[in-house]
Amino acid sequence: MNRSTPQQRMALGIIIKQIGLDKETKELMVSNYSDGRCTSTTELTYQEADHMIRTLNDAIGYKKQKTPSDAMKNKILSFFHFMWYKKPDGKIDMPRVNAWCMQYGYAHKPLDDHTEEELPKLVSEVEQMYKKFLKGI
């Protein structure tokens, strides 16, 4: 069982402070997220802390800012999705995507390692591959 990380505990502390929860309410929430197993964020599992962070962020309306890099990576992933780079459960097959990027991409590195300056060229390469894929159907 993986324990929560220091970063998760710090994030929870910041969110709880922003919301203005008192100690008793915080302990009650932690107890709810751990199914009564604990009352301290240090005793939460990684998954419990992650779920609590996501839920509290949704409650206060926090949304992660989308960067141009995120938009380009999402575009690349959507092309791979349409080309059946998926696992049986329907999720994108990232090891396969990264293998393609490392073998055929001009920078020869995994998708997440590309800089914002390198991504437009990779988008073009994946788009060209997608067009070839469509012609082959």
Coordinates of C-alpha atoms in Angstrom, one line a residue:
M1 CA 0.0 0.0 0.0
N2 CA 1.6 3.2 -1.2
R3 CA 1.4 6.1 1.3
S4 CA 0.6 9.7 0.2
T5 CA 3.5 11.7 -1.0
P6 CA 4.8 14.8 0.7
Q7 CA 3.6 16.8 -2.3
Q8 CA 0.1 15.4 -1.9
R9 CA 0.1 16.3 1.8
M10 CA 1.3 19.8 1.1
A11 CA -1.4 20.2 -1.6
L12 CA -4.0 19.0 0.8
G13 CA -2.8 21.4 3.5
I14 CA -3.0 24.4 1.1
I15 CA -6.5 23.4 -0.1
I16 CA -7.8 22.8 3.4
K17 CA -6.4 26.2 4.5
Q18 CA -8.0 27.9 1.4
I19 CA -11.3 26.4 2.3
G20 CA -10.9 27.3 5.9
L21 CA -11.7 23.9 7.5
D22 CA -11.1 23.4 11.2
K23 CA -9.1 20.4 12.5
E24 CA -12.2 18.4 13.4
T25 CA -13.7 18.8 10.0
K26 CA -10.4 17.9 8.3
E27 CA -10.1 14.8 10.4
L28 CA -13.7 13.8 9.5
M29 CA -13.0 14.3 5.8
V30 CA -9.8 12.2 6.0
S31 CA -11.7 9.5 7.8
N32 CA -14.4 9.5 5.1
Y33 CA -11.8 9.2 2.3
S34 CA -10.0 6.4 4.1
D35 CA -13.2 4.5 5.0
G36 CA -12.6 5.2 8.7
R37 CA -9.1 3.8 8.7
C38 CA -7.3 7.1 9.7
T39 CA -7.8 10.8 10.5
S40 CA -4.4 12.2 9.4
T41 CA -3.4 13.0 5.8
T42 CA 0.0 11.3 6.5
E43 CA -1.8 8.0 6.8
L44 CA -3.7 8.3 3.6
T45 CA -2.8 6.0 0.7
Y46 CA -1.6 7.7 -2.5
Q47 CA -5.0 6.9 -4.2
E48 CA -7.0 8.3 -1.3
A49 CA -5.0 11.5 -1.2
D50 CA -5.3 11.9 -5.0
H51 CA -9.0 11.4 -4.8
M52 CA -9.3 13.9 -1.9
I53 CA -7.2 16.5 -3.8
R54 CA -9.3 16.1 -7.0
T55 CA -12.6 16.4 -5.1
L56 CA -11.6 19.4 -3.1
N57 CA -10.1 21.1 -6.1
D58 CA -13.4 20.6 -8.0
A59 CA -15.3 21.9 -4.9
I60 CA -13.3 25.2 -4.9
G61 CA -13.4 25.5 -8.7
Y62 CA -9.7 25.0 -9.4
K63 CA -8.9 24.1 -12.9
K64 CA -5.3 23.5 -14.2
Q65 CA -4.3 26.0 -16.8
K66 CA -4.0 24.5 -20.2
T67 CA -0.7 25.4 -21.9
P68 CA 0.0 25.4 -25.7
S69 CA 2.1 22.3 -25.0
D70 CA -0.9 20.5 -23.5
A71 CA -3.0 21.4 -26.5
M72 CA -0.4 20.1 -29.0
K73 CA 0.1 16.9 -27.0
N74 CA -3.7 16.4 -26.9
K75 CA -3.9 16.9 -30.6
I76 CA -1.1 14.3 -31.1
L77 CA -2.8 11.8 -28.8
S78 CA -6.2 12.3 -30.6
F79 CA -4.5 11.3 -33.9
F80 CA -3.0 8.2 -32.3
H81 CA -6.4 7.4 -30.8
F82 CA -8.0 7.5 -34.2
M83 CA -5.2 5.2 -35.5
W84 CA -6.1 2.6 -32.9
Y85 CA -3.1 3.2 -30.6
K86 CA -5.3 2.0 -27.7
K87 CA -5.3 -0.7 -25.1
P88 CA -8.2 -3.2 -24.9
D89 CA -9.9 -0.9 -22.3
G90 CA -10.0 1.9 -24.8
K91 CA -7.3 4.1 -23.1
I92 CA -4.4 5.4 -25.2
D93 CA -1.4 3.1 -25.4
M94 CA 1.3 5.5 -24.2
P95 CA 4.2 3.0 -24.4
R96 CA 3.3 2.5 -28.1
V97 CA 2.9 6.2 -28.7
N98 CA 6.3 6.9 -27.0
A99 CA 7.9 4.1 -29.1
W100 CA 6.6 5.7 -32.3
C101 CA 7.9 9.1 -31.2
M102 CA 11.3 7.7 -30.3
Q103 CA 11.6 5.8 -33.5
Y104 CA 10.0 8.1 -36.1
G105 CA 9.7 11.5 -34.5
Y106 CA 12.5 14.0 -35.5
A107 CA 13.7 14.5 -31.9
H108 CA 13.7 10.7 -31.1
K109 CA 12.3 11.0 -27.6
P110 CA 9.1 10.2 -25.7
L111 CA 6.1 12.5 -26.2
D112 CA 6.3 14.2 -22.7
D113 CA 10.0 14.9 -23.2
H114 CA 9.4 17.2 -26.2
T115 CA 9.7 21.0 -25.5
E116 CA 7.1 23.5 -26.6
E117 CA 9.3 24.5 -29.5
E118 CA 9.7 20.9 -30.7
L119 CA 6.0 20.0 -30.5
P120 CA 4.7 21.8 -33.7
K121 CA 7.1 19.7 -35.8
L122 CA 6.0 16.5 -34.1
V123 CA 2.3 17.5 -34.6
S124 CA 3.0 17.9 -38.3
E125 CA 4.8 14.5 -38.5
V126 CA 1.9 12.7 -36.7
E127 CA -0.6 14.5 -38.9
Q128 CA 1.2 13.3 -42.0
M129 CA 1.2 9.7 -40.6
Y130 CA -2.5 10.1 -39.9
K131 CA -3.2 11.1 -43.5
K132 CA -1.3 8.0 -44.8
F133 CA -3.3 5.9 -42.3
L134 CA -6.6 7.3 -43.8
K135 CA -5.4 6.6 -47.3
G136 CA -4.7 3.0 -46.3
I137 CA -8.2 2.4 -45.1

